PDB file of C-alpha atoms in Angstrom:
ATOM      1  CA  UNK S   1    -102.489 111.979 -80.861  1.00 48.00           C
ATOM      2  CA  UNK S   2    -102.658 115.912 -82.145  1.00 44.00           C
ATOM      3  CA  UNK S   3    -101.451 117.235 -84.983  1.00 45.00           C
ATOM      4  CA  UNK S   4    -103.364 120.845 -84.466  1.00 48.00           C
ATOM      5  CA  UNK S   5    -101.667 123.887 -83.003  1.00 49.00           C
ATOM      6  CA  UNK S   6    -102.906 122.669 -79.284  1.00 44.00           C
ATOM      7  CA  UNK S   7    -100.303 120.242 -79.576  1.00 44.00           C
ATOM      8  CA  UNK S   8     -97.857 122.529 -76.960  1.00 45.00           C
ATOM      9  CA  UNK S   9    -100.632 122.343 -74.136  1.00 42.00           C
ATOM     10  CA  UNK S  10    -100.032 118.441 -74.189  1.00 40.00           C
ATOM     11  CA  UNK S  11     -97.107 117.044 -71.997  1.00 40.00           C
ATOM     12  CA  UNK S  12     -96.740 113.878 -74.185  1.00 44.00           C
ATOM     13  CA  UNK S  13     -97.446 114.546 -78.039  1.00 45.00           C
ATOM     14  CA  UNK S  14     -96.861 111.834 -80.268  1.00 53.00           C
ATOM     15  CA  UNK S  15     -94.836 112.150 -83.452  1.00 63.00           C
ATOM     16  CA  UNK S  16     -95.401 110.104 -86.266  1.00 70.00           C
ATOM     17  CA  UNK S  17     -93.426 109.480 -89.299  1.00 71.00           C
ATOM     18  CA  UNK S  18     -94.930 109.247 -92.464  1.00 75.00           C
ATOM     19  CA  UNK S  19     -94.456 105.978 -93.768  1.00 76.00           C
ATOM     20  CA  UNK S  20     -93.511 106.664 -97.836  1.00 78.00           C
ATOM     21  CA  UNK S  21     -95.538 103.921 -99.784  1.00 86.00           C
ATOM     22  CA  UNK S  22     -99.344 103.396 -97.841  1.00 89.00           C
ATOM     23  CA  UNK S  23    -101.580 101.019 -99.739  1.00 92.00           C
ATOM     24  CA  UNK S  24    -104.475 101.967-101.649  1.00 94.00           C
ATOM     25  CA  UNK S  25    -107.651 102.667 -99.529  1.00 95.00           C
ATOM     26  CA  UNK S  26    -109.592  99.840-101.186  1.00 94.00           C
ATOM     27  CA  UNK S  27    -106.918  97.320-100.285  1.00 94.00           C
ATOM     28  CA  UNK S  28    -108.015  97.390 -97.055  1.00 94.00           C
ATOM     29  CA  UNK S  29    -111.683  97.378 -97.526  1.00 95.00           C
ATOM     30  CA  UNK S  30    -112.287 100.831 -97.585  1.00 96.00           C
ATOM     31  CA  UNK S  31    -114.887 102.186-100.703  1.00 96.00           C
ATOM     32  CA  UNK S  32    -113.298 102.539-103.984  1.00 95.00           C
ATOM     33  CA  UNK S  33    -113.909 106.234-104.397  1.00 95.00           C
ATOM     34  CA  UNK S  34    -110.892 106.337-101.825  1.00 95.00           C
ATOM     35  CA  UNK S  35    -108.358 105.724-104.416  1.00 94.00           C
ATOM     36  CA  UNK S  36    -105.164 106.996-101.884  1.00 94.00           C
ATOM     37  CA  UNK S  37    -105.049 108.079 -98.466  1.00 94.00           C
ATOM     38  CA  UNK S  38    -104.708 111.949 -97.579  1.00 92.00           C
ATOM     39  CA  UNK S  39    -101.384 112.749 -96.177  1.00 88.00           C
ATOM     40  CA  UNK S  40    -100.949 111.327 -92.152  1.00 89.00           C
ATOM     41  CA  UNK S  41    -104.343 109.294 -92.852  1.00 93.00           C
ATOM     42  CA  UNK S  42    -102.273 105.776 -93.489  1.00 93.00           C
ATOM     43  CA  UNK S  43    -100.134 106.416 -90.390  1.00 91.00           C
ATOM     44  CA  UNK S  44    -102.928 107.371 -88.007  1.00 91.00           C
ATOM     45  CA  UNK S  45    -104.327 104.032 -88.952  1.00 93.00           C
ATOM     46  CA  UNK S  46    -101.268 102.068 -88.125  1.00 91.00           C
ATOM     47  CA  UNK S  47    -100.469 104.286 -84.860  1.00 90.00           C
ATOM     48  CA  UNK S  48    -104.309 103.073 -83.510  1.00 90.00           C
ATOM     49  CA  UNK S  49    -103.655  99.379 -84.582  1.00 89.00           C
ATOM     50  CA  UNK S  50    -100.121  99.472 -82.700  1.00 88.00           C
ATOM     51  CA  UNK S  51    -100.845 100.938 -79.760  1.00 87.00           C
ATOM     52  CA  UNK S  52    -101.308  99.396 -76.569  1.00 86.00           C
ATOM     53  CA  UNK S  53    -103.421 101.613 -74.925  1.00 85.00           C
ATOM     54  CA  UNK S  54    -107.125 101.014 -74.020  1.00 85.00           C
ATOM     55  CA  UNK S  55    -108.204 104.590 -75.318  1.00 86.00           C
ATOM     56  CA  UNK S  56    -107.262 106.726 -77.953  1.00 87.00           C
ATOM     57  CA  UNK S  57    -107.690 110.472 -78.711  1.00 85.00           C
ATOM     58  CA  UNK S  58    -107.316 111.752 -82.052  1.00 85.00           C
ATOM     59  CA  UNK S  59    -107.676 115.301 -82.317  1.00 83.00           C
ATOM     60  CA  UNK S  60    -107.185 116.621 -86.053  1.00 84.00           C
ATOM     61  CA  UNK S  61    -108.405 119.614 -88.021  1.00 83.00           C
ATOM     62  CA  UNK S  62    -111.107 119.698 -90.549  1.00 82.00           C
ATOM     63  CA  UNK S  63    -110.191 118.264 -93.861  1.00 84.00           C
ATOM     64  CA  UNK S  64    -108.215 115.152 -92.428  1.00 87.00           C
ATOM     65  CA  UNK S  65    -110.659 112.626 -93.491  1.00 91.00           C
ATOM     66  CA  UNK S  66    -111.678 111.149 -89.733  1.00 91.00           C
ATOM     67  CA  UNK S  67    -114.029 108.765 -91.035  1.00 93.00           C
ATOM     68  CA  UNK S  68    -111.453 107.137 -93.483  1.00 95.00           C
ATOM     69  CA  UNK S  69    -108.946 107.112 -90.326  1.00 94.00           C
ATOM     70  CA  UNK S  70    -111.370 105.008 -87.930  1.00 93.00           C
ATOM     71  CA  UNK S  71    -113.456 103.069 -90.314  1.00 95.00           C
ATOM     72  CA  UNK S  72    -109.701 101.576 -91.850  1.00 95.00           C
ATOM     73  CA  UNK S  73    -108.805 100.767 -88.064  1.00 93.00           C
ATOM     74  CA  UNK S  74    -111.907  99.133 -87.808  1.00 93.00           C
ATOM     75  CA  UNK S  75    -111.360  97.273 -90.824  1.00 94.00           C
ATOM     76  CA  UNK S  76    -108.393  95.985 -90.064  1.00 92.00           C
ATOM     77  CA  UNK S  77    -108.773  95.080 -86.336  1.00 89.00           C
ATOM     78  CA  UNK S  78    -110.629  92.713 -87.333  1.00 85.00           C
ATOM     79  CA  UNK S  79    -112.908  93.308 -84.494  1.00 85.00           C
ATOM     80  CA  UNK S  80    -116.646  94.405 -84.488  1.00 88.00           C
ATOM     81  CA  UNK S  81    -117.023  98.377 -84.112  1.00 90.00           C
ATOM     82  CA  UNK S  82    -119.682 100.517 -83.192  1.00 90.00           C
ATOM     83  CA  UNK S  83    -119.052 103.839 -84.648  1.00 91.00           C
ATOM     84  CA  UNK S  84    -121.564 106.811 -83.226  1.00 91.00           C
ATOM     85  CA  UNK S  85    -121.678 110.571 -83.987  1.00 89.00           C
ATOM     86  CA  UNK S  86    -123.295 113.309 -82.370  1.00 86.00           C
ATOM     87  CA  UNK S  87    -125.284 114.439 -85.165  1.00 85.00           C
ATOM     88  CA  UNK S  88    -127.916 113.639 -87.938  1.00 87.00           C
ATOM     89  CA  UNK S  89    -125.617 115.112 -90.642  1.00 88.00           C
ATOM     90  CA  UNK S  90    -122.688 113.208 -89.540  1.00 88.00           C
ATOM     91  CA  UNK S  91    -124.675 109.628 -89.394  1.00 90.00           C
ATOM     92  CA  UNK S  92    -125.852 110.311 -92.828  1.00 92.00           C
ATOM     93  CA  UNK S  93    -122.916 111.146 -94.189  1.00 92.00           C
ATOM     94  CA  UNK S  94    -120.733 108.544 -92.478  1.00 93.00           C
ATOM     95  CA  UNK S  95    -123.804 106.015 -94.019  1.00 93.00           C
ATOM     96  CA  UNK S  96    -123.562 107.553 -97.692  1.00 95.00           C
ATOM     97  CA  UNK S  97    -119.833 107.217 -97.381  1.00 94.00           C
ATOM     98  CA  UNK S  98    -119.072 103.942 -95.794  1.00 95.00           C
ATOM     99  CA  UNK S  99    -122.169 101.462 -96.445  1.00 93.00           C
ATOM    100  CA  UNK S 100    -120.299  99.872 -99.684  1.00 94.00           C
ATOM    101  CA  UNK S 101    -118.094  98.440 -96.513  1.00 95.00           C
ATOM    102  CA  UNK S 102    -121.065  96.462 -94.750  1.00 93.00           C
ATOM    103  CA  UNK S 103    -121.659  99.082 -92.255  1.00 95.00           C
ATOM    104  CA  UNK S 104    -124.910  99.282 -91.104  1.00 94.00           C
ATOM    105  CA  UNK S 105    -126.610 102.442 -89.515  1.00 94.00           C
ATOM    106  CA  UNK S 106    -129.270 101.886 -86.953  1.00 93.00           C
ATOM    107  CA  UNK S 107    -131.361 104.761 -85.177  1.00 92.00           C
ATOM    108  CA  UNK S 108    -134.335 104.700 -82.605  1.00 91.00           C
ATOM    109  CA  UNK S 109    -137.641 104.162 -83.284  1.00 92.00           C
ATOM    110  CA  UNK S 110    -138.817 106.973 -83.759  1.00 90.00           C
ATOM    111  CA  UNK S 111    -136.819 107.931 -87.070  1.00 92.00           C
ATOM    112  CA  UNK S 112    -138.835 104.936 -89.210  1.00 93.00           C
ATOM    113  CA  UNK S 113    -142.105 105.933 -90.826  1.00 90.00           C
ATOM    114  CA  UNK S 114    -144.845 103.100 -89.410  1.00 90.00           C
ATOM    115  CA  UNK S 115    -145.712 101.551 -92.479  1.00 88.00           C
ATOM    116  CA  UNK S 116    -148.568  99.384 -90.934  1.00 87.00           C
ATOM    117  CA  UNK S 117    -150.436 102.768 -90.676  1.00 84.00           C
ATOM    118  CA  UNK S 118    -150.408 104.404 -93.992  1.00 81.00           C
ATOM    119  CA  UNK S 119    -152.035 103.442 -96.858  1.00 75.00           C
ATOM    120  CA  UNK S 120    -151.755  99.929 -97.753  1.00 76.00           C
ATOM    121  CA  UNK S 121    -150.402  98.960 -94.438  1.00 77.00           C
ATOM    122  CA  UNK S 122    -151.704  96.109 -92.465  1.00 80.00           C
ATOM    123  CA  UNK S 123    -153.328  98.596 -89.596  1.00 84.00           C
ATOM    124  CA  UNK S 124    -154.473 101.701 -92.008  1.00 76.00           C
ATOM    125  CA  UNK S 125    -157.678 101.949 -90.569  1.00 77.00           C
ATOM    126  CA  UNK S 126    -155.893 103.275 -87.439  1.00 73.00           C
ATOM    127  CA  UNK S 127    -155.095 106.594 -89.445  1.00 59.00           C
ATOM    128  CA  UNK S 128    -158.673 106.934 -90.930  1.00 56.00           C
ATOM    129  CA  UNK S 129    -159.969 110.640 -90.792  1.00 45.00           C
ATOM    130  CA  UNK S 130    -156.428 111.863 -90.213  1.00 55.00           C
ATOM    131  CA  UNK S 131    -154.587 113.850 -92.634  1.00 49.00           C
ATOM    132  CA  UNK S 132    -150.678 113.101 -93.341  1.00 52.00           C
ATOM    133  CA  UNK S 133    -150.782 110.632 -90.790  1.00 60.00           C
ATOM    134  CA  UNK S 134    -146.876 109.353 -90.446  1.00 70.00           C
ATOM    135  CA  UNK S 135    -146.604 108.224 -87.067  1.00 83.00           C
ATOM    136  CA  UNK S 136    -143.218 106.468 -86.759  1.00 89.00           C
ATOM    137  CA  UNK S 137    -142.259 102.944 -85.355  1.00 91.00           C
ATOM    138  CA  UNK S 138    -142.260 104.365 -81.771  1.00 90.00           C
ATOM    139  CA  UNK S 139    -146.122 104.546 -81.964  1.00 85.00           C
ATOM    140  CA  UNK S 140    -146.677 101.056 -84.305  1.00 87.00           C
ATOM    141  CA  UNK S 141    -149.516  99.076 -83.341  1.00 89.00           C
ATOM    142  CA  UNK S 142    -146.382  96.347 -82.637  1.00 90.00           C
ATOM    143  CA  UNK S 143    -145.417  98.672 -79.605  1.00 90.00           C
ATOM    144  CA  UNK S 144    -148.898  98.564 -77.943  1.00 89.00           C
ATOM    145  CA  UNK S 145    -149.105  94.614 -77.903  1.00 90.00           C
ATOM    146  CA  UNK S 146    -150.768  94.165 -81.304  1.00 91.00           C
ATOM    147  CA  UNK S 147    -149.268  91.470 -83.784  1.00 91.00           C
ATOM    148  CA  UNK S 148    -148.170  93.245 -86.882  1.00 90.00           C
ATOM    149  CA  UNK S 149    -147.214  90.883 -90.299  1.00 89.00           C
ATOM    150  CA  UNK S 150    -144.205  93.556 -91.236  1.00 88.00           C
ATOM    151  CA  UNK S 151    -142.340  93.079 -88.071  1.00 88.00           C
ATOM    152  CA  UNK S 152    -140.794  90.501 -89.612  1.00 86.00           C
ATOM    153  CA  UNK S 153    -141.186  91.540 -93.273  1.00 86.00           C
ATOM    154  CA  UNK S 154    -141.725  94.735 -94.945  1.00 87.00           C
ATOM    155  CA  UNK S 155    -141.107  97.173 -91.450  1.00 92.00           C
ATOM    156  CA  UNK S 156    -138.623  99.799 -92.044  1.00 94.00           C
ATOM    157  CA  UNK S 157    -137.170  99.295 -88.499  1.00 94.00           C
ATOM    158  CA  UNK S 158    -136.930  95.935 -87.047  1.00 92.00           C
ATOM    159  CA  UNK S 159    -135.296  94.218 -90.205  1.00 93.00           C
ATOM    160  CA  UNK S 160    -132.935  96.741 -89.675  1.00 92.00           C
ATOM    161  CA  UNK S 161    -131.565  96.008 -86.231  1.00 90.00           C
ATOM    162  CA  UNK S 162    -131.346  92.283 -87.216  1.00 89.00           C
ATOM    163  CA  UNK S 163    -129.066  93.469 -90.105  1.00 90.00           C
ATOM    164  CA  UNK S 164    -126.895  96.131 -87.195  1.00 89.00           C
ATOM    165  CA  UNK S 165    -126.755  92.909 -85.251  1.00 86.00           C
ATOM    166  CA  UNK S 166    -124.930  90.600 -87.562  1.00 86.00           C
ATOM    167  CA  UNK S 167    -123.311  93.922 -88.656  1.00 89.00           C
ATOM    168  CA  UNK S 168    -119.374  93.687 -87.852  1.00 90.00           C
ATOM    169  CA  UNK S 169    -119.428  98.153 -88.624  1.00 92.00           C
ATOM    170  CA  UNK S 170    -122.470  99.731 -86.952  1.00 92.00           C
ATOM    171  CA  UNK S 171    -123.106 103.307 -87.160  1.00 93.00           C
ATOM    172  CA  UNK S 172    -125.402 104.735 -84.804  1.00 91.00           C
ATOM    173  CA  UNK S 173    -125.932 107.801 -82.451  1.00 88.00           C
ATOM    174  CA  UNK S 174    -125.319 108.200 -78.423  1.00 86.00           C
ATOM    175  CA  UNK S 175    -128.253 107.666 -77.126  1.00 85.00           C
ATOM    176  CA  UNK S 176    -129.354 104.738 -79.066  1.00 86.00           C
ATOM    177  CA  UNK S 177    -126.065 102.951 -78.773  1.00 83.00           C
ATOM    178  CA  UNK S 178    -126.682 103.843 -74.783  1.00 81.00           C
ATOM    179  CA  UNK S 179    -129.983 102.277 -74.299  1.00 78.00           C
ATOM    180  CA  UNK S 180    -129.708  99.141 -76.612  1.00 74.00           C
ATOM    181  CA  UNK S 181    -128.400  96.155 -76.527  1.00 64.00           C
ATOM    182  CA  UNK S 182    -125.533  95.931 -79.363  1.00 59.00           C
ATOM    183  CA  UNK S 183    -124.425  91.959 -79.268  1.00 55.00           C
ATOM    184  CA  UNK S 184    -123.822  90.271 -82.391  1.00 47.00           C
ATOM    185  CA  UNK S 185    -127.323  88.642 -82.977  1.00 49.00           C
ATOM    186  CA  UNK S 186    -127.672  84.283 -81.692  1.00 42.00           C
ATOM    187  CA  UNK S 187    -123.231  85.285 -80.298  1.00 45.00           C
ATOM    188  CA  UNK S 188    -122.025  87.129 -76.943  1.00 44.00           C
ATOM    189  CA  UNK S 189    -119.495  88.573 -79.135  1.00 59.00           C
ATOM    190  CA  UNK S 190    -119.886  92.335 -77.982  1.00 68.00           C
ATOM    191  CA  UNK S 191    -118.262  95.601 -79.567  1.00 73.00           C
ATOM    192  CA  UNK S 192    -114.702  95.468 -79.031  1.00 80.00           C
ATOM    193  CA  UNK S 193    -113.707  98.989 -80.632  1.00 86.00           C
ATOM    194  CA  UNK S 194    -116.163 102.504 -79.809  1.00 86.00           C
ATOM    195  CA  UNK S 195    -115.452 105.014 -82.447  1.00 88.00           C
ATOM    196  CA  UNK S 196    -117.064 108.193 -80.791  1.00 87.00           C
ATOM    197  CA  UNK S 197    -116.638 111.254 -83.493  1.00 81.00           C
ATOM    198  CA  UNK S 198    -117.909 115.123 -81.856  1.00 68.00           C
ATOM    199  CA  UNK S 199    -118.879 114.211 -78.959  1.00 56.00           C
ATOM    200  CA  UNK S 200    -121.626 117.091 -77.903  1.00 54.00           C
ATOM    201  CA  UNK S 201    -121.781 117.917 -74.434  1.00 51.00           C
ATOM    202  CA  UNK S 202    -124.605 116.070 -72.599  1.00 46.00           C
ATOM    203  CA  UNK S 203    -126.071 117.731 -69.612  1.00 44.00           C
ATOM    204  CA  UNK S 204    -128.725 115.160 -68.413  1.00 43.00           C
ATOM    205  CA  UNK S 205    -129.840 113.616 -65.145  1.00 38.00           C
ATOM    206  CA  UNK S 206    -128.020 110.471 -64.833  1.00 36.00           C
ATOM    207  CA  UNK S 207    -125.480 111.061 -67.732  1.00 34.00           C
TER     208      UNK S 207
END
């Protein structure tokens, strides 16, 4: 589906019509700030929920309001969704914008401050002598075989991915979603819908 100018390099473009009374964002779950839908959002909702297709491309100038497009679908499929972006500003902003929904946004390790080790903490002995020490969860004490209280309570982290496992809308980036595993916690139910937004080219061994 492409509304830009691009639109004559494609063999098959689809044409939708605008449908002339689309309900009110919030009717369908989305936040309340979203008190109507931008023009075309309503009926690139409808066009992903109707078609039969296993993938769908959506390419659509700045200003369209992507997020409100995918997270409705998601809504409304009534699937679970995995939604990942290619960048920290996107992930925060799709979080600031959609949590009032129940999505959750999970990242690696390695972007949760280790509380264990700072002051306080259960293992702040480990950071004597050092000066801002704010190793992350990557290098927790939990990681290295150790038994640490806040796994379960009080760590930034792993009370986290319990909540982006029961989650029905996870956010998340590439990689993580890549090397994790992203079942519904104690169900098999897996992702049925993968929302990729600006996807960055990846040039890695193995990619």
């Amino acid at each position: 589906i492409d509304i830009t100018e691009k639109t004559r390099y494609y063999s098959e473009p689809t044409r939708l019509v605008r449908q002339p009374f689309p309900p009110p964002p919030w009717t369908i779950g989305l936040p309340p700030k979203y008190t109507a839908f931008r023009e075309m959002q309503w009926e690139f909702i409808d066009a992903i929920l109707k078609s039969p297709k296993r993938f769908i491309g959506l390419q659509l100038p700045t200003g369209t309001g992507k997020s409100v497009i995918y997270t409705g679908a998601a809504l409304l499929s009534g699937g679970r969704a995995a939604m990942l972006t290619a960048t920290r500003t996107l992930s925060d902003q799709l979080r600031e914008d959609m949590e009032s929904t129940g999505l959750v946004d999970i990242r690696g390790l390695n972007n949760y401050l280790c509380l264990a080790l700072i002051g306080g903490g259960e293992f702040e002995n480990f950071g004597q002598g050092q000066k801002d020490y704010n190793m992350s969860c990557e290098d927790g004490p939990c990681m290295f075989g150790l038994k640490c209280s806040m796994k379960d309570n009080g760590c930034l982290y792993f009370p986290l991915q319990r909540q982006a496992k029961a989650a029905r809308l996870v956010s998340s980036n590439y990689s993580y979603f890549l090397h994790t595993d992203f079942e519904l916690e104690n169900h098999s139910e897996e992702c049925q819908y993968l929302l990729v937004e600006e996807k960055k080219e990846n040039n890695d061994k193995g990619n």
